[in-house]
Every structure is written in C-alpha cells, then in structure tokens.
Short mmCIF file of C-alpha atoms in Angstrom, two decimals:
data_model
loop_
_atom_site.label_atom_id
_atom_site.label_comp_id
_atom_site.label_asym_id
_atom_site.label_seq_id
_atom_site.Cartn_x
_atom_site.Cartn_y
_atom_site.Cartn_z
CA MET A 1 0.09 -0.17 -0.11
CA ASN A 2 2.96 2.45 0.72
CA ALA A 3 4.17 1.83 -2.61
CA LEU A 4 0.89 2.42 -4.24
CA ALA A 5 0.34 5.65 -2.38
CA ARG A 6 3.93 6.95 -3.36
CA TRP A 7 3.20 6.02 -7.09
CA LEU A 8 -0.11 7.93 -6.87
CA GLN A 9 1.64 10.95 -5.26
CA LEU A 10 4.57 11.04 -7.62
CA PRO A 11 3.32 13.06 -10.46
CA TRP A 12 2.25 15.99 -8.19
CA TYR A 13 5.81 16.42 -7.17
CA SER A 14 6.51 18.41 -10.30
CA ALA A 15 4.25 21.30 -8.88
CA GLU A 16 4.78 23.54 -6.09
CA ARG A 17 2.09 23.60 -3.10
CA VAL A 18 0.29 26.39 -4.20
CA GLN A 19 -0.30 24.65 -7.63
CA ARG A 20 -1.14 21.30 -6.06
CA TYR A 21 -3.75 22.82 -3.73
CA PHE A 22 -5.27 24.89 -6.29
CA ASN A 23 -5.62 21.78 -8.91
CA ALA A 24 -7.36 20.01 -6.01
CA GLY A 25 -9.89 22.68 -5.50
CA MET A 26 -10.41 23.09 -9.30
CA GLN A 27 -10.73 19.43 -9.96
CA ALA A 28 -13.08 18.76 -7.07
CA ILE A 29 -15.57 21.44 -8.20
CA LEU A 30 -15.59 20.26 -11.78
CA LEU A 31 -16.10 16.75 -10.79
CA LEU A 32 -18.88 17.65 -8.24
CA ALA A 33 -20.49 19.84 -11.21
CA ALA A 34 -20.26 17.10 -13.55
CA LEU A 35 -21.76 14.71 -11.11
CA LEU A 36 -24.73 16.99 -10.35
CA PHE A 37 -25.40 17.77 -14.00
CA SER A 38 -25.57 14.19 -14.74
CA LEU A 39 -27.85 13.40 -11.80
CA LEU A 40 -30.13 16.40 -11.73
CA MET A 41 -30.38 17.25 -15.28
CA PRO A 42 -32.84 15.48 -17.68
CA HIS A 43 -30.55 13.35 -20.09
CA ASP A 44 -32.40 14.78 -23.26
CA SER A 45 -31.20 18.32 -22.49
CA GLY A 46 -27.51 17.40 -23.10
CA ALA A 47 -26.70 16.83 -19.71
CA HIS A 48 -24.21 13.97 -20.57
CA ILE A 49 -22.06 16.22 -22.98
CA VAL A 50 -22.00 18.85 -20.16
CA THR A 51 -20.96 16.10 -17.73
CA LEU A 52 -18.24 14.81 -20.20
CA ILE A 53 -16.73 18.32 -21.07
CA LEU A 54 -16.62 19.22 -17.30
CA VAL A 55 -14.50 16.02 -16.61
CA ALA A 56 -12.42 16.50 -19.69
CA ALA A 57 -11.63 20.00 -18.58
CA SER A 58 -10.52 18.94 -15.26
CA CYS A 59 -8.24 16.21 -16.97
CA ALA A 60 -6.81 18.81 -19.41
CA PHE A 61 -6.07 21.40 -16.53
CA ASN A 62 -3.99 18.76 -14.69
CA TRP A 63 -2.04 17.80 -17.84
CA MET A 64 -1.55 21.58 -18.71
CA PHE A 65 0.08 22.69 -15.40
CA VAL A 66 1.30 19.55 -13.72
CA GLY A 67 1.83 16.93 -16.36
CA ALA A 68 3.78 19.29 -18.67
CA ARG A 69 6.10 20.58 -15.85
CA TRP A 70 7.51 16.93 -16.16
CA LEU A 71 9.47 18.08 -19.41
CA LEU A 72 11.15 20.53 -16.83
CA VAL A 73 12.00 17.87 -14.33
CA ALA A 74 13.28 15.36 -17.23
CA ARG A 75 15.56 18.21 -18.67
CA ASP A 76 17.08 19.10 -15.21
CA ALA A 77 17.52 15.45 -14.34
CA ASN A 78 19.14 14.79 -17.84
CA ALA A 79 21.38 17.74 -17.19
CA LEU A 80 22.63 16.41 -13.84
CA GLN A 81 22.74 12.84 -15.30
CA LEU A 82 20.68 11.37 -12.57
CA PRO A 83 20.29 7.46 -12.74
CA HIS A 84 16.88 5.93 -13.80
CA SER A 85 15.65 9.56 -14.36
CA HIS A 86 13.71 8.44 -17.68
CA GLN A 87 11.82 5.41 -15.74
CA ARG A 88 11.08 7.87 -13.13
CA VAL A 89 9.68 10.47 -15.36
CA ALA A 90 7.64 7.56 -17.20
CA SER A 91 6.29 6.21 -13.97
CA ALA A 92 5.13 9.64 -13.02
CA LEU A 93 3.36 10.21 -16.23
CA ALA A 94 1.65 6.75 -16.12
CA SER A 95 0.54 7.52 -12.74
CA MET A 96 -1.10 10.73 -13.73
CA ALA A 97 -2.82 9.16 -16.76
CA THR A 98 -4.24 6.46 -14.40
CA GLN A 99 -5.58 9.27 -12.07
CA THR A 100 -6.72 11.63 -14.65
CA LEU A 101 -7.93 9.52 -17.80
CA LEU A 102 -8.75 5.60 -16.49
CA LEU A 103 -10.41 6.76 -13.33
CA PRO A 104 -12.71 9.51 -14.64
CA THR A 105 -13.72 7.07 -17.41
CA VAL A 106 -14.73 4.71 -14.91
CA LEU A 107 -16.83 7.46 -13.21
CA LEU A 108 -18.39 8.51 -16.57
CA ALA A 109 -19.35 4.79 -17.18
CA LEU A 110 -21.10 4.44 -14.04
CA LEU A 111 -23.07 7.66 -14.71
CA GLY A 112 -24.33 6.07 -18.12
CA LEU A 113 -21.99 7.55 -20.63
CA PRO A 114 -20.22 5.39 -23.32
CA ALA A 115 -16.64 4.63 -21.94
CA LEU A 116 -14.82 4.59 -25.24
CA PRO A 117 -15.94 8.04 -26.53
CA ALA A 118 -15.23 9.66 -23.34
CA LEU A 119 -11.93 8.16 -22.96
CA THR A 120 -10.96 9.29 -26.55
CA LEU A 121 -12.30 12.73 -25.95
CA MET A 122 -10.12 13.07 -22.79
CA LEU A 123 -7.13 11.72 -24.64
CA ASP A 124 -7.76 14.59 -27.24
CA MET A 125 -8.04 17.12 -24.43
CA THR A 126 -4.84 15.65 -22.79
CA ALA A 127 -3.02 16.16 -26.27
CA MET A 128 -4.56 19.57 -26.42
CA ALA A 129 -3.16 20.57 -23.00
CA LEU A 130 0.29 19.23 -23.31
CA LEU A 131 0.42 21.07 -26.98
CA TRP A 132 -0.54 24.35 -25.28
CA ALA A 133 2.50 23.99 -22.94
CA LEU A 134 4.98 22.62 -25.53
CA ALA A 135 3.81 24.38 -28.80
CA THR A 136 5.11 27.86 -29.43
CA ARG A 137 3.14 30.76 -27.85
CA TRP A 138 1.47 31.95 -31.03
CA MET A 139 -0.08 28.56 -31.54
CA VAL A 140 -1.67 28.67 -28.04
CA PRO A 141 -4.86 30.77 -28.72
CA LEU A 142 -5.58 28.48 -31.74
CA LEU A 143 -5.51 25.45 -29.42
CA GLY A 144 -8.13 27.24 -27.42
CA PHE A 145 -10.65 26.30 -30.17
CA VAL A 146 -10.13 22.56 -30.29
CA PRO A 147 -12.71 21.78 -27.52
CA ALA A 148 -15.28 24.08 -28.97
CA ALA A 149 -14.66 22.54 -32.64
CA LEU A 150 -15.22 19.02 -31.15
CA VAL A 151 -18.19 19.62 -29.22
CA LEU A 152 -20.18 22.36 -30.89
CA LEU A 153 -19.44 21.63 -34.35
CA ALA A 154 -20.48 18.04 -34.26
CA GLY A 155 -23.81 18.99 -35.95
CA PRO A 156 -22.76 21.44 -38.58
CA ALA A 157 -19.60 19.76 -39.40
CA GLY A 158 -21.22 16.13 -39.80
CA TRP A 159 -19.19 14.37 -37.25
CA PRO A 160 -20.74 12.55 -34.29
CA SER A 161 -21.10 13.99 -30.81
CA PRO A 162 -18.50 12.82 -28.16
CA THR A 163 -21.29 11.19 -26.45
CA ASP A 164 -21.98 9.04 -29.48
CA PRO A 165 -20.23 5.66 -29.76
CA LYS A 166 -19.58 6.48 -33.32
CA PHE A 167 -17.07 9.24 -32.04
CA THR A 168 -14.62 6.61 -30.75
CA LEU A 169 -12.82 6.24 -34.24
CA LEU A 170 -12.59 10.04 -34.96
CA GLY A 171 -11.52 10.53 -31.32
CA ALA A 172 -8.74 8.06 -31.47
CA GLU A 173 -7.43 9.23 -34.69
CA LEU A 174 -7.00 12.67 -33.21
CA ALA A 175 -5.72 11.33 -30.02
CA ALA A 176 -3.11 9.61 -31.86
CA LEU A 177 -2.15 12.49 -34.14
CA GLY A 178 -2.12 14.81 -31.23
CA LEU A 179 0.10 12.49 -28.91
CA ALA A 180 2.48 11.70 -31.66
CA ILE A 181 3.07 15.56 -32.19
CA VAL A 182 3.53 15.88 -28.37
CA THR A 183 6.17 12.93 -28.47
CA LEU A 184 8.03 14.60 -31.35
CA ARG A 185 7.83 18.10 -29.46
CA TRP A 186 8.76 16.54 -26.07
CA ARG A 187 11.83 15.06 -27.72
CA ALA A 188 12.75 18.34 -29.33
CA LEU A 189 12.46 20.28 -26.29
CA MET A 190 14.58 17.99 -24.35
CA ARG A 191 17.51 19.13 -26.38
CA ALA A 192 16.50 22.83 -26.89
CA ASP A 193 18.06 25.72 -25.33
CA GLU A 194 15.62 27.78 -23.06
CA THR A 195 17.48 31.02 -23.71
CA GLY A 196 18.01 30.33 -27.48
CA PHE A 197 14.59 31.51 -28.75
CA ALA A 198 14.65 34.92 -30.77
CA SER A 199 11.13 35.75 -29.70
CA SER A 200 9.04 35.13 -26.88
CA TRP A 201 6.24 34.21 -29.31
CA ARG A 202 8.45 31.44 -30.41
CA LYS A 203 9.14 30.21 -26.90
CA PRO A 204 7.10 27.28 -25.54
CA LYS A 205 4.90 28.18 -22.75
CA ILE A 206 6.41 25.30 -20.69
CA PHE A 207 9.77 27.29 -20.33
CA LEU A 208 7.56 30.25 -18.84
CA LEU A 209 6.33 27.98 -15.93
CA ARG A 210 9.45 28.29 -14.09
CA GLY A 211 8.32 31.39 -12.39
CA GLN A 212 11.00 33.66 -13.73
CA LEU A 213 8.93 36.94 -13.87
CA GLY A 214 9.79 38.70 -10.59
CA MET A 215 12.16 41.73 -10.75
CA GLN A 216 14.21 40.14 -13.40
CA GLY A 217 11.92 42.08 -15.95
CA LEU A 218 12.06 45.31 -13.84
CA SER A 219 15.62 45.18 -13.65
CA ALA A 220 15.93 44.67 -17.34
CA GLY A 221 13.65 47.47 -17.81
CA CYS A 222 15.83 49.84 -15.81
CA ALA A 223 18.60 49.24 -18.22
CA THR A 224 16.48 51.31 -20.84
CA TYR A 225 17.50 54.49 -19.09
CA ARG A 226 21.23 53.88 -19.98
CA ASN A 227 20.13 54.63 -23.38
CA PRO A 228 16.72 55.94 -23.48
CA HIS A 229 16.36 55.26 -27.20
CA ALA A 230 17.61 51.69 -27.24
CA GLY A 231 15.22 48.86 -27.50
CA VAL A 232 15.09 46.84 -24.12
CA ASN A 233 12.88 43.92 -23.73
CA ALA A 234 12.13 42.24 -20.28
CA ASP A 235 11.10 39.05 -21.80
CA GLY A 236 11.86 39.19 -25.36
CA ALA A 237 8.47 39.98 -26.57
CA SER A 238 8.57 43.81 -27.39
CA LYS A 239 10.95 46.49 -27.93
CA ILE A 240 10.46 49.35 -25.37
CA ARG A 241 10.93 53.03 -26.19
CA LEU A 242 10.15 56.35 -24.76
CA PRO A 243 8.29 58.37 -27.28
CA ASP A 244 9.43 61.91 -26.33
CA SER A 245 12.41 62.68 -28.16
CA THR A 246 13.40 65.91 -25.99
CA GLY A 247 14.48 63.87 -23.23
CA GLN A 248 11.93 65.19 -20.78
CA TYR A 249 9.87 62.12 -19.86
CA ASP A 250 6.87 62.00 -17.80
CA VAL A 251 6.70 59.77 -14.87
CA SER A 252 3.94 57.52 -16.06
CA THR A 253 5.88 56.66 -19.15
CA LEU A 254 8.93 55.88 -16.76
CA VAL A 255 6.52 53.76 -14.49
CA ARG A 256 5.11 51.91 -17.54
CA VAL A 257 8.76 50.98 -18.61
CA LEU A 258 9.81 49.76 -15.19
CA LEU A 259 6.74 47.73 -15.06
CA GLY A 260 7.71 46.02 -18.04
CA PRO A 261 5.27 44.10 -20.57
CA PRO A 262 2.38 44.33 -21.16
CA PHE A 263 2.40 47.78 -19.67
CA ALA A 264 5.39 49.14 -21.22
CA PRO A 265 5.09 51.35 -24.28
CA ARG A 266 6.43 49.73 -27.46
CA ARG A 267 8.01 50.78 -30.82
CA ARG A 268 6.03 49.64 -33.67
CA THR A 269 8.30 48.06 -36.02
CA GLY A 270 7.98 46.19 -39.44
CA GLY A 271 7.76 42.96 -37.57
CA ASP A 272 4.52 44.07 -35.95
CA LEU A 273 2.97 45.20 -39.12
CA ARG A 274 3.77 41.75 -40.66
CA TYR A 275 2.30 39.89 -37.96
CA TRP A 276 -0.95 41.92 -38.16
CA ALA A 277 -0.83 41.64 -41.98
CA LEU A 278 -0.43 37.99 -41.68
CA GLY A 279 -3.28 37.76 -39.18
CA ALA A 280 -5.48 39.44 -41.40
CA ALA A 281 -4.53 37.58 -44.39
CA ALA A 282 -4.90 34.26 -42.49
CA LEU A 283 -8.67 35.46 -41.44
CA LEU A 284 -9.47 36.29 -45.16
CA LEU A 285 -8.11 33.17 -46.32
CA VAL A 286 -9.99 31.07 -43.90
CA GLU A 287 -13.22 33.03 -44.69
CA PHE A 288 -12.75 32.59 -48.34
CA ALA A 289 -11.95 28.84 -48.23
CA ALA A 290 -15.16 28.35 -45.99
CA TRP A 291 -17.05 30.48 -48.32
CA LEU A 292 -16.16 28.05 -51.29
CA LEU A 293 -16.88 25.05 -49.17
CA VAL A 294 -20.05 25.79 -47.35
CA SER A 295 -23.22 27.60 -47.85
CA PRO A 296 -23.51 31.08 -46.64
CA ASP A 297 -26.09 30.29 -43.86
CA THR A 298 -23.64 27.74 -42.62
CA LEU A 299 -20.55 30.00 -42.82
CA ARG A 300 -22.67 32.60 -40.72
CA VAL A 301 -23.31 29.97 -38.06
CA LEU A 302 -19.63 28.99 -37.81
CA ASN A 303 -18.51 32.62 -37.53
CA ALA A 304 -21.09 33.08 -34.80
CA MET A 305 -19.74 29.99 -32.94
CA VAL A 306 -16.13 31.03 -33.22
CA LEU A 307 -16.87 34.63 -32.01
CA LEU A 308 -19.01 33.71 -29.05
CA TRP A 309 -16.50 30.92 -28.01
CA THR A 310 -13.85 33.62 -28.16
CA VAL A 311 -15.91 35.59 -25.81
CA MET A 312 -16.27 32.74 -23.43
CA LEU A 313 -12.54 31.82 -23.29
CA ALA A 314 -11.87 35.60 -22.58
CA MET A 315 -13.94 35.43 -19.72
CA PHE A 316 -11.70 32.82 -18.13
CA LEU A 317 -8.36 33.90 -19.59
CA VAL A 318 -8.13 37.72 -19.78
CA PRO A 319 -8.38 38.65 -15.96
CA ALA A 320 -5.64 36.19 -15.17
CA LEU A 321 -3.54 37.32 -17.88
CA ALA A 322 -4.00 40.82 -17.25
CA SER A 323 -3.09 40.62 -13.44
CA LEU A 324 -0.10 37.98 -13.70
CA ARG A 325 2.78 40.44 -14.11
CA LEU A 326 1.15 42.59 -11.30
CA PHE A 327 0.92 39.62 -8.89
CA ALA A 328 4.51 38.92 -9.78
CA LEU A 329 5.57 42.46 -8.99
CA PHE A 330 3.53 43.76 -6.15
CA GLY A 331 2.61 40.29 -4.33
CA GLY A 332 5.78 38.20 -4.77
CA GLN A 333 8.65 40.43 -4.36
CA PRO A 334 10.71 41.62 -1.28
CA ALA A 335 9.18 44.57 0.08
CA ALA A 336 12.21 46.89 -0.61
CA ALA A 337 12.22 45.87 -4.36
CA VAL A 338 9.11 47.53 -5.32
CA ALA A 339 9.42 50.25 -2.84
CA LEU A 340 12.38 51.45 -4.73
CA LEU A 341 9.95 52.91 -7.28
CA ALA A 342 8.57 55.38 -4.50
CA HIS A 343 11.80 57.36 -5.00
CA LEU A 344 11.09 58.09 -8.66
CA PRO A 345 11.11 61.89 -9.11
CA GLY A 346 7.86 63.54 -10.21
CA LEU A 347 5.48 61.01 -8.43
CA GLY A 348 3.74 63.70 -6.33
CA ASP A 349 1.95 62.75 -3.13
CA PRO A 350 0.66 59.19 -2.61
CA SER A 351 -2.77 60.04 -3.87
CA ASP A 352 -1.07 61.44 -7.31
CA ALA A 353 0.99 58.36 -7.48
CA ARG A 354 -2.07 56.01 -6.90
CA ALA A 355 -3.87 57.70 -9.81
CA MET A 356 -0.95 57.58 -12.00
CA LEU A 357 -0.35 53.92 -11.23
CA LEU A 358 -4.06 52.89 -11.98
CA ARG A 359 -3.64 54.90 -15.26
CA THR A 360 -0.74 52.90 -16.21
CA THR A 361 -1.97 49.54 -15.50
CA ILE A 362 -5.73 49.15 -15.31
CA GLY A 363 -5.94 52.25 -17.80
CA VAL A 364 -3.76 50.30 -20.38
CA ALA A 365 -5.49 47.03 -19.89
CA ILE A 366 -9.11 48.60 -20.31
CA ARG A 367 -7.96 50.40 -23.45
CA TRP A 368 -6.69 47.20 -24.93
CA LEU A 369 -9.98 45.47 -24.01
CA ALA A 370 -11.91 48.18 -25.54
CA VAL A 371 -9.87 47.65 -28.75
CA ALA A 372 -10.69 43.96 -28.64
CA VAL A 373 -14.50 44.54 -27.88
CA LEU A 374 -14.71 46.92 -30.83
CA ALA A 375 -12.95 44.34 -32.97
CA ILE A 376 -15.39 41.59 -31.95
CA VAL A 377 -18.37 43.62 -32.40
CA ALA A 378 -17.19 44.67 -35.97
CA LEU A 379 -16.32 41.08 -36.90
CA TRP A 380 -19.84 40.06 -35.73
CA LEU A 381 -21.83 42.77 -37.49
CA LEU A 382 -19.54 41.96 -40.66
CA LEU A 383 -19.42 38.09 -40.58
CA VAL A 384 -22.55 37.20 -38.82
CA GLY A 385 -25.08 40.32 -38.68
CA ALA A 386 -27.63 39.73 -36.35
CA PRO A 387 -27.13 43.18 -34.51
CA GLY A 388 -29.64 41.96 -31.71
CA PHE A 389 -26.85 39.97 -30.25
CA VAL A 390 -24.61 43.03 -30.00
CA ALA A 391 -26.22 44.13 -26.76
CA LEU A 392 -25.48 40.58 -25.24
CA LEU A 393 -21.77 40.96 -26.51
CA LEU A 394 -21.54 44.33 -24.68
CA VAL A 395 -22.95 43.21 -21.25
CA ALA A 396 -20.25 40.21 -21.70
CA ALA A 397 -17.76 42.83 -22.08
CA ALA A 398 -18.84 44.79 -19.06
CA ILE A 399 -18.74 41.62 -16.94
CA LEU A 400 -15.21 40.91 -18.29
CA ALA A 401 -14.18 44.42 -17.55
CA THR A 402 -14.97 44.19 -14.01
CA LEU A 403 -13.53 40.81 -13.50
CA THR A 404 -10.31 42.24 -15.10
CA GLY A 405 -10.30 45.33 -12.77
CA ALA A 406 -10.93 43.42 -9.59
CA SER A 407 -8.10 40.98 -10.45
CA MET A 408 -5.71 43.79 -11.05
CA LEU A 409 -6.70 45.82 -8.07
CA ALA A 410 -6.24 42.69 -5.96
CA ALA A 411 -2.67 42.58 -7.20
CA LEU A 412 -1.88 46.12 -6.85
CA SER A 413 -3.26 46.02 -3.18
CA GLY A 414 -0.70 43.58 -2.22
CA ALA A 415 -2.47 40.11 -2.73
CA ARG A 416 -0.13 37.32 -3.06
CA LEU A 417 -0.72 34.03 -5.31
CA ASP A 418 2.52 32.12 -4.34
CA ARG A 419 1.94 31.84 -0.61
CA GLY A 420 -1.05 31.86 1.81
CA SER A 421 -3.00 29.29 3.78
CA SER A 422 -4.41 26.17 2.34
CA HIS A 423 -7.80 27.54 2.70
CA ASP A 424 -7.00 30.67 0.69
CA ILE A 425 -5.40 28.50 -1.95
CA MET A 426 -8.37 26.27 -2.18
CA ARG A 427 -10.68 29.28 -2.11
CA ARG A 428 -8.93 30.57 -5.35
CA GLY A 429 -9.24 27.10 -6.93
CA ILE A 430 -12.93 26.82 -5.93
CA TYR A 431 -13.54 30.45 -7.58
CA PHE A 432 -11.72 29.54 -10.88
CA ALA A 433 -13.53 26.11 -10.87
CA LEU A 434 -16.94 27.79 -10.71
CA LEU A 435 -16.11 30.23 -13.33
CA ALA A 436 -14.84 27.42 -15.47
CA VAL A 437 -18.21 25.48 -15.04
CA LEU A 438 -20.15 28.56 -15.76
CA THR A 439 -18.18 29.38 -18.79
CA ILE A 440 -18.32 25.71 -20.19
CA THR A 441 -21.95 25.14 -19.31
CA SER A 442 -23.04 28.47 -20.82
CA SER A 443 -21.08 27.55 -24.02
CA VAL A 444 -22.52 24.13 -24.40
CA ALA A 445 -26.04 25.30 -23.37
CA LEU A 446 -26.49 28.79 -24.72
CA ILE A 447 -24.24 28.82 -28.03
CA PRO A 448 -26.32 26.18 -29.66
CA GLN A 449 -29.37 28.29 -29.07
CA ALA A 450 -27.86 31.24 -30.60
CA VAL A 451 -26.70 29.01 -33.55
CA ALA A 452 -30.37 27.68 -33.80
CA LEU A 453 -31.73 31.19 -33.89
CA LEU A 454 -29.32 32.26 -36.65
CA ALA A 455 -29.81 29.37 -38.70
CA MET A 456 -33.77 30.07 -38.34
CA GLN A 457 -34.34 26.51 -37.12
CA PRO A 458 -37.66 25.67 -35.48
CA ALA A 459 -37.65 26.92 -31.88
CA ALA A 460 -38.39 23.40 -30.45
CA THR A 461 -34.76 22.51 -31.26
CA THR A 462 -33.34 24.86 -28.66
CA TRP A 463 -32.99 23.88 -25.04
CA ALA A 464 -35.00 27.25 -24.00
CA ASP A 465 -38.10 25.63 -25.29
CA GLN A 466 -37.50 22.25 -23.94
CA HIS A 467 -36.71 23.77 -20.45
CA PRO A 468 -37.64 27.37 -20.29
CA TRP A 469 -35.61 27.69 -16.87
CA ILE A 470 -32.41 27.13 -18.22
CA PRO A 471 -31.72 30.54 -19.79
CA ALA A 472 -33.17 32.09 -16.59
CA ALA A 473 -30.72 30.08 -14.55
CA PHE A 474 -27.66 31.26 -16.51
CA THR A 475 -28.88 34.87 -16.35
CA VAL A 476 -29.01 34.63 -12.58
CA ALA A 477 -25.63 32.91 -12.31
CA TRP A 478 -23.90 35.50 -14.50
CA SER A 479 -25.63 38.11 -12.72
CA ALA A 480 -24.45 36.77 -9.20
CA LEU A 481 -20.99 36.51 -10.90
CA TRP A 482 -21.14 40.06 -11.88
CA VAL A 483 -22.46 41.22 -8.21
CA PHE A 484 -19.37 39.18 -6.83
CA ALA A 485 -17.08 40.97 -9.20
CA LEU A 486 -18.36 44.46 -8.37
CA ALA A 487 -18.11 43.47 -4.60
CA GLN A 488 -14.58 42.50 -5.11
CA LEU A 489 -13.81 45.43 -7.32
CA ARG A 490 -14.96 47.60 -4.32
CA ARG A 491 -13.24 45.73 -1.70
CA HIS A 492 -9.73 45.84 -3.39
CA TRP A 493 -10.32 49.47 -4.30
CA ARG A 494 -10.59 50.44 -0.57
CA ARG A 495 -7.60 48.32 0.13
CA PHE A 496 -5.52 49.97 -2.59
CA TRP A 497 -6.45 53.40 -1.25
CA ARG A 498 -5.97 52.56 2.24
CA ARG A 499 -2.28 51.71 1.56
CA ALA A 500 0.37 54.44 2.90
CA HIS A 501 1.83 54.51 -0.48
CA PRO A 502 1.16 52.28 -3.87
CA PHE A 503 4.64 51.16 -3.96
CA LEU A 504 5.03 50.05 -0.33
CA GLN A 505 3.91 46.44 0.14
CA ARG A 506 3.75 46.62 3.96
#
C-alpha cells in the first residue's frame, strides 16, 4: 500500500504546493459539477455532454499545469545525469494518466456515458493541453478552439457528438495524431536551449512556467535609461521605447517601462505590421475557403460559434493574464524591491501616485480590452449580422472588464498568489472552478441556442423551449458573478487606497 500511495503521489511532485492545492480545488468542483449535471439534469437536455466536458476540462487542466512540468523535471534530471531519471518520469506520467484518464472514464461509465468515446475525448483534451504547454506561444490561442470544434461543431460539421459511440474512431485518430506531435515536440524540447529563442512568441509556454517573472523584468527595464532610445525587452516580447525625443519623460511613461510588458510602451516595427498583416490575411483566407466549401448560412453560423467561444474563453483567461505581471511584482517580491519605485522623481503625493499607477496599469488594460471589444463587435456585424446580439456582447464585455479590474486591483493592493494558507489557495481554486463551470455550461447550453436562432431552425430544437428555466438560470448565475466581481472590485479598491503608498507592500 505504501508503494501504491507513493506512486499516486509521484506526478504531483512536479508542481509547487500552491499549484497542487489549486488543482485539487479545481478538480473537486469540476467533478462535483459534472456529477450534479448528470444526476439532476434530464438526459435529453444534453446533460451528458456537459458532464463529459467538465470531466475532460479537469483532466486537461491537470496535464496543462502539472503533467507538462515533467518536461522541466526531465530536462533538469538529464542535465544532472541522474540515474534512472527516464524511468522515474515515465512512471510519473503513467500514474497521472491513471488518475486523470482511467479513473474518470470509470466514473463516466458508471454515470451512463459510453466509456470509449469519453476516453478518446479526454485523450484529445490531454494532447491539446500538452501542446498548449509545449508548442510555440503563437499557437496557444488557436488550441483554445479545439474543444469548441469537437463539441459544438458536431452537428454542422457532420461528425458525431463526443457522447455518441461513433465518435470513438474520430477521437482515437485525433488522439493518436496529437500524442504523436506531443512526443516529437517533447523530444525536441529535451535538447532545446531555453534561452535560445529569438522571440517570446516562439518560446514554448512550458519554459515560462519556471516562475521567472519577478524583478528580473523590472531590472531589465531599468537598463532602458542607460540609453533611452535603445530597445530593451524584459521578456523578449517587445521593444520598449520612450516616445518623447526631447529627453523630458513624464513619470507615467517611466513607471510603464519599469513595470515591463504588457504595460510598457512599445516601438511599432515592421515585424509588428507583418504579424498583423499575416493575421488579417489568414482570416481572409479561412473565410474565403469556408465560403467556397459551405453555404452562406452555414458560414454565418460557424462565424458566430467562433466569436461566441472567443468571448467565453476571454471570460476565463483575460483577468488572469492581465494581472499576472502585477501579482509577480506587487505580491511576490521583497518589500524593498518595489518600494524603490517610490523614490522616482515626479511622483507627487501618494494620492497622485495611486492615480498614476491606475492609469498605467488598469487604464492600459481597459484600453486594450475596449479595442478587442470593438473588433469583436465589428467582426460580428460583418461576418454574422444579427445586430440584436450586440447588446449581449456588450454585457459580456462589461462583466469581463469588471473581472479584469478586480483581479488587477487585487494585485496592486498586495494580494499574493505564491503564498497563503491552504484555505486561501483552495478558495481561489474553487472560484476559478466555478467560473470554468459557468463558462463551459454556458458555451454548451447557450451557443447552440444562438446558432439555432441564426440558422432559423424551429424553436423546439433549442434548450430554451424544452426547458424554459435554463436561460433564466444562466442569467441569474452570470448576474451573481457580476455582483460578486463588483463586490471584489470595491473591496480591493478600498484596500488599494488605504495603503500608505502604492509602491509600499507593507
């Protein structure tokens, strides 16, 4: 029994205590929600697909942030020439596969779902999660559409649903392809130099999971002032410049440079224009190919699904990504490190410094978010039409802005992610799990309704007519989330303004 217990604990040693507790909270809530959906929801309403997606999301999350870290362990063990390291890593991955693939498959089978389609879908999600960590960063946003494609396009694209036994063959083929790519990528990264990537967009996400944010980027940003017009990059992602050629730089620009990406001002280069041009060309090419292959009505439905899924992904990802750098700076450093910024000339009194810091962090994030919302609305009107849905998109944008502001204010007020009691860590995991449950269930339940309306199908085909309480339940749930976000925004706002100085952590 002791050997079995050690074997089951082995895969979690690759992650820190915070990550283990966080994953435990996430997995517990996702599995509980899956069980409740299976037991309480009528099976003709699609509860099985929601149950399967929730369990698969739990599986993918563990492989994304814990399983993929074993590449770092394998690289370090290989560099140290530790004996039997390959067998140890293989044993850890086998243990994790048992816990996150085989045992959930047994649970799903007991709940009445076909076992083989469920297993193949979870293998697909595992391959997607590992590719998310191992692939270059520019591919990461594309991988986020894989779950939506497999689940939501089952009808329009003509392939079977993941709860259909006929899905087994398709799922197995995709899993074999994905895991083969993961294996080749794993072998390549075992020999790769972590510092040898010319651009951060070419750097695999797994190499950023070592936690090397901290004041390294801040100290690198300080080097800008040895030559103010030189491009300096804290993480290799962008070239920073100070826009004023007279040598008189306002303090907000100084703080933005010292904070580093994504808040630092950037010099727009030909490379940026090429990236935007390639993105626009790829979008036009995909739209043109789809226009040739499918009918205009089907293309309109596909565009709607992609844009709605983008909004749902943003609900989960944008608040975390916008605040990650601030948590690293204001919540994870020695107090004296960030306090040095309080000595910058021109800050003014603490009230002025707070207002300036809010403009250079939350102000920057909200401006980028506004640009993204305008782009989504423009694409919706251009590719989908249906202006009545724009109000729904704007409400989603308002909720997203509130969540993002609350998360960033939490970081600016000194909240820490790397430490805390087990209760605090579990609470964060439960919050993110509930957000994931709401996002996933909303996608599976409401996006098909929108698609049905766009396709002008009979109303009886939508969930709303089969079970009228479902839209009301989602409305209440999202409203409750918005109220919670507003309460958190107010709480962290008061904590931020009660501090003696915005750059003092104690």
